[in-house]
């Protein structure tokens, strides 16, 4: 039986999955696990079937229910989606088999052309949101596919397809923290259409208190509601649903509309579900908090994004009622083990390291180990050439959790609740315990406290032995991730962000002039640094130095803080006209000095003009310096001969001045649009209805109150567990509850409104995403409330880093 996962949309990965195990024994059954809509996965499922002869049964598991398929905009499937798709897949497969009878004798080129044409025809019935697929000849020729399928009489049995609903396909960080797969249809479905109250397709709209009509419900809200409903049913939970925010209220209403008398009457364990809009607190994911996991996700490389789905031929996936699916940042980080496990002592140790890596790969993918094991002899010959060796070892990158035995899960769960220093010390303790258990001695100097340099020798010692490496992959990979995150280059940038954010927060408690001055200083410093780096030919920022993109993220943070502290200081924004004018001029100058920032969305189309302007400015500076060095001693009569050329030069200068003025005018218009968007961010407190009365601010006025520095989840859980009133929190009554309220309530049989604090299980779902800091603060709120009996589960649409927030607000994933 072959198991195929088409959850990922990386094109290379998909083709490896499709062509997987072609030379193995005959496969009669295929199981497909996907987090995509069936219409999205159709092409790849069909190609998997075509790649294996003798397949007579195909079982497909998807987390998206039949009702969710039928509710999705422009979906080709109806209420009976699973059976419809089963019939369509069998029909397409039989059509492919039928064509193989007459096309198997054609030349290779014609055969391949017919194959591609058929895939396009089948694809027109079920539109996909995948990126453009490389040609089939990259893996199989058309003749190979037909030969693999064979004729119907060779197959012997008709293909049987069965589709099953499995709402447990998610991305868990621990047993009580999970998000949706970044490349799944639920995470990529847009949450808000473009209108005056929306910020990004990946974020809920502002909570103005106006509930959207049924036709305006976003696909992301629909898919999220269906997933949560079936997840609770799978866990045998009876949900008491509470919501905070407009989109969360919509999701809660969908959940209640899906419930029935049968669902409510079943004897299930009661649990509370709290749904929260991300736009009620954009500050927390934008800031760089004290979380080791957040540092890891911001420091470690991730798989590159694939081609946007709306670039597919024909734009078949473009939805009629909203934008195409957004591109979420991939969650699968790649821990560079080759950097941590590199040996430099001698060739013997180097060869021993490669042997350990071979064992690592054997256990990593035992089904395909033959193609992944590196020839140790060839690698040892390349030892003198570090570049070649590194290029080979770069193939080996780890992840947080080993998928073979899930080794590493308890470690990741523990550090989610720790601050950066505490988490690093805990990793060091785990390494020491593992070394003692393996009877391995490490000679290194003892340092009081913690130092990053202490981790790497212990990691290498554990990886030197093949059995030790295989047994301890979980802690080795997590420790390697900690080394990367706490490396000086990454740590310096993160600490620089923390320092700047603390200055902005302190200035926000003072005056608008102070806060505006701090923002202006950040912009000017980033511009100077970027200008010097371009002159020196550097492409990367120095350690601890923030780039102009980093300054933009801090500007977003500053405007949100200004809106919270000075909501009425200006008619069109939190700052006065003079203060904002200075900020605009500083940003314009920074862009003119750093044309490389033209890749930002609000500067699209100006890259060539900005680059040409900078080159012209540098040429003028060079020419001016050269002319000042010339010493004119004599008045030459021949100079009268060039008197007519001065007029031509003056005309050229006038044209250049005119061109510069046009560029600056266009640039100022773009910057004005940027500030109009910043004004919308600064109005979050006044436009978000649940935040207007200031219930989530500190009740004490002294400076340094830790409550003021916490995120919304901490404040919300503190009020909920303390059974205080929570403004804007709405309870969604069940079917029976509404019946008691409307009917039997008049006879004194009304049903009391339940409290979240009375539930033994509380699930908090943030529509838009969560980060590691919020997970830790939620656990702190639970501990401070003295409620260890409550099982708290934190989940969200995706896992957000500050860079992800910059992309959602000002990048390609923004409506700005």
Coordinates of N, CA, C and O in Angstrom, one line a residue, residues 179-289:
X179 N -1.7 24.9 14.9 CA -2.2 25.9 13.9 C -2.6 25.0 12.7 O -2.3 23.8 12.6
X180 N -3.1 25.7 11.7 CA -3.4 25.0 10.4 C -2.1 24.8 9.6 O -1.3 25.7 9.7
X181 N -2.0 23.8 8.8 CA -0.9 23.7 7.8 C -0.8 25.0 6.9 O -1.8 25.4 6.4
X182 N 0.4 25.5 6.8 CA 0.5 26.8 6.1 C 0.1 26.7 4.7 O -0.3 27.7 4.1
X183 N 0.2 25.6 4.0 CA -0.2 25.4 2.6 C -1.5 24.7 2.5 O -1.8 24.3 1.4
X184 N -2.3 24.6 3.5 CA -3.6 24.0 3.4 C -4.6 25.0 3.0 O -4.4 26.2 3.1
X185 N -5.7 24.5 2.5 CA -6.8 25.4 2.0 C -7.4 26.3 3.1 O -7.8 27.4 2.8
X186 N -7.4 25.8 4.3 CA -8.0 26.6 5.4 C -7.2 27.8 5.7 O -7.7 28.9 5.9
X187 N -5.9 27.6 5.8 CA -5.0 28.7 6.1 C -4.8 29.7 5.0 O -4.7 30.9 5.2
X188 N -4.9 29.2 3.8 CA -4.7 30.1 2.6 C -6.0 30.8 2.2 O -6.0 31.7 1.4
X189 N -7.2 30.4 2.7 CA -8.4 31.0 2.3 C -8.5 32.4 2.9 O -8.1 32.6 4.1
X190 N -8.9 33.4 2.1 CA -8.9 34.8 2.7 C -9.9 35.0 3.7 O -11.0 34.4 3.7
X191 N -9.6 35.8 4.7 CA -10.5 36.1 5.9 C -11.3 37.3 5.7 O -12.3 37.5 6.4
X192 N -10.9 38.2 4.8 CA -11.7 39.5 4.6 C -11.5 39.9 3.2 O -10.4 39.9 2.7
X193 N -12.6 40.4 2.6 CA -12.5 41.0 1.3 C -12.0 42.4 1.4 O -12.0 43.0 2.5
X194 N -11.6 43.0 0.3 CA -11.1 44.4 0.4 C -12.2 45.4 0.5 O -13.1 45.6 -0.3
X195 N -12.2 46.1 1.7 CA -13.1 47.2 1.9 C -12.5 48.2 3.0 O -11.3 47.9 3.4
X196 N -13.2 49.2 3.4 CA -12.6 50.2 4.2 C -12.2 49.7 5.6 O -11.3 50.3 6.2
X197 N -12.8 48.6 6.1 CA -12.4 48.1 7.4 C -11.5 46.9 7.4 O -11.2 46.3 8.4
X198 N -11.0 46.6 6.2 CA -10.1 45.4 6.1 C -8.6 45.9 5.9 O -8.4 47.0 5.4
X199 N -7.7 45.1 6.4 CA -6.3 45.4 6.4 C -5.5 44.4 5.4 O -4.6 44.9 4.8
X200 N -5.9 43.2 5.5 CA -5.2 42.2 4.7 C -6.1 41.0 4.5 O -7.0 40.7 5.4
X201 N -6.0 40.3 3.4 CA -6.8 39.0 3.3 C -6.4 38.0 4.3 O -7.2 37.1 4.5
X202 N -5.3 38.1 4.9 CA -4.9 37.1 6.0 C -5.3 37.5 7.4 O -4.9 36.8 8.3
X203 N -6.0 38.7 7.5 CA -6.4 39.1 8.8 C -7.9 39.4 8.8 O -8.5 39.8 7.8
X204 N -8.6 39.3 9.9 CA -10.0 39.6 10.0 C -10.2 41.1 9.8 O -9.3 41.9 10.1
X205 N -11.4 41.6 9.4 CA -11.6 43.0 9.3 C -11.7 43.6 10.7 O -11.8 42.9 11.7
X206 N -11.7 45.0 10.8 CA -11.9 45.6 12.0 C -13.3 45.3 12.6 O -14.3 45.2 11.8
X207 N -13.4 45.2 13.9 CA -14.7 44.9 14.6 C -15.5 46.1 14.8 O -15.4 46.7 15.9
X208 N -16.2 46.6 13.8 CA -17.0 47.8 14.0 C -18.4 47.5 14.6 O -19.1 48.4 14.9
X209 N -18.7 46.2 14.8 CA -20.0 45.9 15.4 C -21.1 45.6 14.4 O -22.2 45.3 14.7
X210 N -20.7 45.6 13.1 CA -21.7 45.4 12.0 C -21.5 43.9 11.5 O -20.5 43.6 10.9
X211 N -22.5 43.1 11.8 CA -22.3 41.7 11.4 C -22.6 41.5 9.9 O -23.5 42.1 9.4
X212 N -21.7 40.8 9.2 CA -21.8 40.7 7.8 C -23.0 39.7 7.4 O -23.4 38.9 8.2
X213 N -23.5 40.0 6.2 CA -24.6 39.1 5.7 C -24.0 37.7 5.3 O -22.8 37.6 5.2
X214 N -24.9 36.8 5.2 CA -24.5 35.4 4.8 C -23.7 35.4 3.5 O -22.7 34.6 3.4
X215 N -24.1 36.2 2.5 CA -23.4 36.1 1.3 C -22.0 36.7 1.4 O -21.2 36.5 0.5
X216 N -21.7 37.5 2.4 CA -20.4 38.2 2.5 C -19.5 37.4 3.4 O -18.4 38.0 3.7
X217 N -19.8 36.3 3.9 CA -19.0 35.5 4.8 C -17.8 35.0 4.0 O -17.9 34.4 2.9
X218 N -16.6 35.3 4.5 CA -15.3 34.9 3.8 C -15.1 33.4 3.8 O -15.6 32.7 4.7
X219 N -14.5 32.9 2.8 CA -14.2 31.4 2.8 C -13.4 31.0 4.0 O -13.6 29.9 4.5
X220 N -12.5 31.9 4.4 CA -11.7 31.5 5.6 C -12.5 31.3 6.8 O -12.3 30.4 7.6
X221 N -13.5 32.1 7.0 CA -14.4 32.0 8.2 C -15.2 30.7 8.0 O -15.4 30.0 9.0
X222 N -15.7 30.4 6.8 CA -16.5 29.2 6.6 C -15.7 27.9 6.9 O -16.2 27.0 7.6
X223 N -14.5 27.9 6.3 CA -13.7 26.7 6.5 C -13.3 26.5 7.9 O -13.2 25.4 8.4
X224 N -12.9 27.6 8.6 CA -12.5 27.6 10.0 C -13.7 27.0 10.9 O -13.5 26.2 11.7
X225 N -14.9 27.5 10.6 CA -16.0 27.1 11.5 C -16.3 25.6 11.3 O -16.5 24.9 12.2
X226 N -16.3 25.2 10.0 CA -16.5 23.7 9.8 C -15.4 22.9 10.4 O -15.7 21.8 11.0
X227 N -14.2 23.3 10.3 CA -13.1 22.5 10.9 C -13.3 22.4 12.4 O -13.1 21.3 13.0
X228 N -13.6 23.5 13.1 CA -13.7 23.5 14.6 C -14.9 22.7 15.0 O -14.8 22.0 16.0
X229 N -16.0 22.7 14.2 CA -17.1 21.9 14.6 C -16.8 20.4 14.5 O -17.1 19.7 15.4
X230 N -16.2 20.0 13.4 CA -15.9 18.6 13.3 C -14.7 18.1 14.2 O -14.7 17.0 14.6
X231 N -13.8 19.0 14.5 CA -12.8 18.7 15.4 C -13.3 18.4 16.8 O -13.0 17.5 17.5
X232 N -14.3 19.3 17.3 CA -14.9 19.1 18.5 C -15.7 17.8 18.6 O -15.7 17.0 19.6
X233 N -16.4 17.4 17.4 CA -17.1 16.2 17.4 C -16.1 15.0 17.4 O -16.4 14.0 18.1
X234 N -15.0 15.1 16.8 CA -14.0 14.0 16.8 C -13.4 13.8 18.2 O -13.1 12.7 18.7
X235 N -13.3 14.9 19.0 CA -12.8 14.9 20.3 C -13.9 14.6 21.3 O -13.7 14.5 22.5
X236 N -15.2 14.4 20.8 CA -16.3 14.1 21.6 C -16.5 15.2 22.7 O -16.7 14.9 23.9
X237 N -16.5 16.5 22.2 CA -16.7 17.6 23.1 C -18.0 18.3 22.8 O -18.3 18.5 21.6
X238 N -18.7 18.8 23.8 CA -19.8 19.7 23.6 C -19.4 21.1 23.9 O -19.0 21.4 25.0
X239 N -19.4 21.9 22.9 CA -18.7 23.2 22.9 C -19.7 24.3 23.4 O -20.8 24.4 23.0
X240 N -19.2 25.1 24.4 CA -19.9 26.3 24.8 C -19.1 27.4 24.1 O -18.0 27.7 24.5
X241 N -19.7 28.1 23.2 CA -19.0 29.0 22.3 C -19.1 30.4 22.7 O -20.2 30.9 22.9
X242 N -17.9 31.1 22.8 CA -17.9 32.5 23.1 C -17.0 33.2 21.9 O -16.1 32.5 21.5
X243 N -17.3 34.4 21.6 CA -16.6 35.1 20.5 C -16.3 36.5 20.9 O -17.1 37.1 21.7
X244 N -15.2 37.0 20.4 CA -14.8 38.4 20.6 C -14.3 39.0 19.3 O -13.2 38.6 18.8
X245 N -15.1 39.8 18.7 CA -14.8 40.3 17.4 C -15.8 40.0 16.3 O -16.5 39.0 16.5
X246 N -15.9 40.8 15.3 CA -17.0 40.6 14.3 C -16.8 39.2 13.5 O -17.8 38.5 13.4
X247 N -15.6 38.9 13.0 CA -15.4 37.7 12.3 C -15.6 36.5 13.2 O -16.1 35.5 12.8
X248 N -15.1 36.6 14.4 CA -15.3 35.5 15.4 C -16.8 35.3 15.7 O -17.2 34.1 15.8
X249 N -17.5 36.4 15.7 CA -19.0 36.2 15.9 C -19.6 35.5 14.7 O -20.5 34.7 14.9
X250 N -19.1 35.8 13.5 CA -19.6 35.1 12.4 C -19.3 33.6 12.4 O -20.2 32.8 12.1
X251 N -18.1 33.3 12.8 CA -17.7 31.9 12.9 C -18.6 31.2 14.0 O -19.0 30.1 13.8
X252 N -18.8 31.9 15.1 CA -19.6 31.3 16.2 C -21.1 31.1 15.7 O -21.7 30.1 16.1
X253 N -21.6 32.0 14.9 CA -22.9 31.8 14.4 C -23.0 30.6 13.4 O -24.0 29.9 13.5
X254 N -22.0 30.5 12.6 CA -22.0 29.3 11.7 C -21.9 28.0 12.5 O -22.6 27.0 12.2
X255 N -21.1 28.0 13.6 CA -21.0 26.8 14.4 C -22.4 26.5 15.0 O -22.8 25.3 15.1
X256 N -23.1 27.5 15.5 CA -24.4 27.2 16.1 C -25.4 26.8 15.0 O -26.3 25.9 15.3
X257 N -25.3 27.3 13.8 CA -26.3 26.9 12.8 C -26.0 25.5 12.4 O -27.0 24.8 11.9
X258 N -24.8 25.0 12.5 CA -24.5 23.6 12.2 C -25.0 22.6 13.3 O -25.1 21.4 13.0
X259 N -25.2 23.1 14.5 CA -25.6 22.2 15.5 C -27.0 21.8 15.4 O -27.8 22.4 14.7
X260 N -27.4 20.7 16.0 CA -28.7 20.2 15.9 C -29.2 19.6 17.3 O -28.4 19.5 18.2
X261 N -30.4 19.3 17.4 CA -30.9 18.7 18.7 C -30.2 17.4 19.0 O -29.9 17.1 20.1
X262 N -29.8 16.7 18.0 CA -29.1 15.4 18.2 C -27.7 15.7 18.8 O -27.3 15.0 19.7
X263 N -27.0 16.7 18.2 CA -25.7 17.0 18.7 C -25.7 17.4 20.1 O -24.9 17.1 21.0
X264 N -26.7 18.3 20.5 CA -26.8 18.8 21.9 C -27.2 17.7 22.8 O -26.7 17.7 24.0
X265 N -28.0 16.8 22.4 CA -28.5 15.8 23.3 C -27.6 14.7 23.7 O -27.7 14.0 24.7
X266 N -26.5 14.6 22.9 CA -25.6 13.5 23.2 C -24.8 13.8 24.4 O -24.5 15.0 24.8
X267 N -24.4 12.8 25.1 CA -23.6 12.9 26.4 C -22.2 13.1 26.0 O -21.5 12.2 25.7
X268 N -21.7 14.3 26.0 CA -20.3 14.7 25.7 C -19.7 15.5 26.8 O -20.4 16.1 27.6
X269 N -18.4 15.5 26.8 CA -17.7 16.3 27.8 C -17.8 17.7 27.4 O -17.5 18.1 26.3
X270 N -18.1 18.6 28.4 CA -18.3 20.0 28.1 C -16.9 20.7 28.0 O -16.0 20.4 28.7
X271 N -16.8 21.7 27.1 CA -15.6 22.4 26.9 C -16.0 23.8 26.4 O -17.0 24.0 25.7
X272 N -15.2 24.8 26.7 CA -15.4 26.2 26.3 C -14.5 26.5 25.1 O -13.4 26.2 25.1
X273 N -15.1 27.1 24.1 CA -14.4 27.6 22.9 C -14.5 29.1 22.9 O -15.6 29.7 22.8
X274 N -13.3 29.7 22.9 CA -13.2 31.2 22.9 C -12.6 31.6 21.5 O -11.4 31.2 21.3
X275 N -13.3 32.2 20.6 CA -12.8 32.6 19.3 C -12.5 34.1 19.4 O -13.4 34.9 19.8
X276 N -11.3 34.5 19.0 CA -10.9 35.9 19.1 C -10.3 36.4 17.7 O -9.6 35.7 17.0
X277 N -10.7 37.6 17.3 CA -10.1 38.2 16.1 C -8.7 38.7 16.3 O -8.4 39.4 17.3
X278 N -7.8 38.4 15.4 CA -6.4 38.9 15.5 C -6.3 40.4 15.5 O -5.4 41.0 16.1
X279 N -7.2 41.1 14.7 CA -7.1 42.5 14.6 C -7.4 43.3 15.9 O -7.2 44.5 16.0
X280 N -7.9 42.6 16.9 CA -8.1 43.3 18.2 C -6.8 43.5 18.9 O -6.7 44.3 19.8
X281 N -5.7 42.8 18.5 CA -4.4 43.0 19.0 C -3.4 42.7 18.0 O -2.9 41.5 17.8
X282 N -3.0 43.7 17.2 CA -1.9 43.6 16.2 C -0.5 43.9 16.8 O 0.5 43.6 16.2
X283 N -0.5 44.5 18.0 CA 0.8 44.9 18.6 C 1.6 43.7 19.0 O 2.8 43.7 18.8
X284 N 1.0 42.8 19.6 CA 1.7 41.6 20.2 C 2.5 40.8 19.1 O 3.7 40.6 19.3
X285 N 1.9 40.4 18.0 CA 2.7 39.7 17.0 C 3.6 40.6 16.2 O 4.6 40.1 15.6
X286 N 3.5 41.9 16.3 CA 4.4 42.8 15.6 C 5.7 43.0 16.4 O 6.8 43.4 15.9
X287 N 5.6 42.8 17.7 CA 6.7 43.1 18.6 C 7.6 41.8 18.8 O 7.1 40.7 18.6
X288 N 8.8 42.0 19.3 CA 9.8 40.9 19.5 C 9.8 40.6 21.0 O 10.5 41.3 21.8
X289 N 9.0 39.6 21.4 CA 8.9 39.3 22.8 C 9.9 38.4 23.3 O 10.8 37.9 22.6

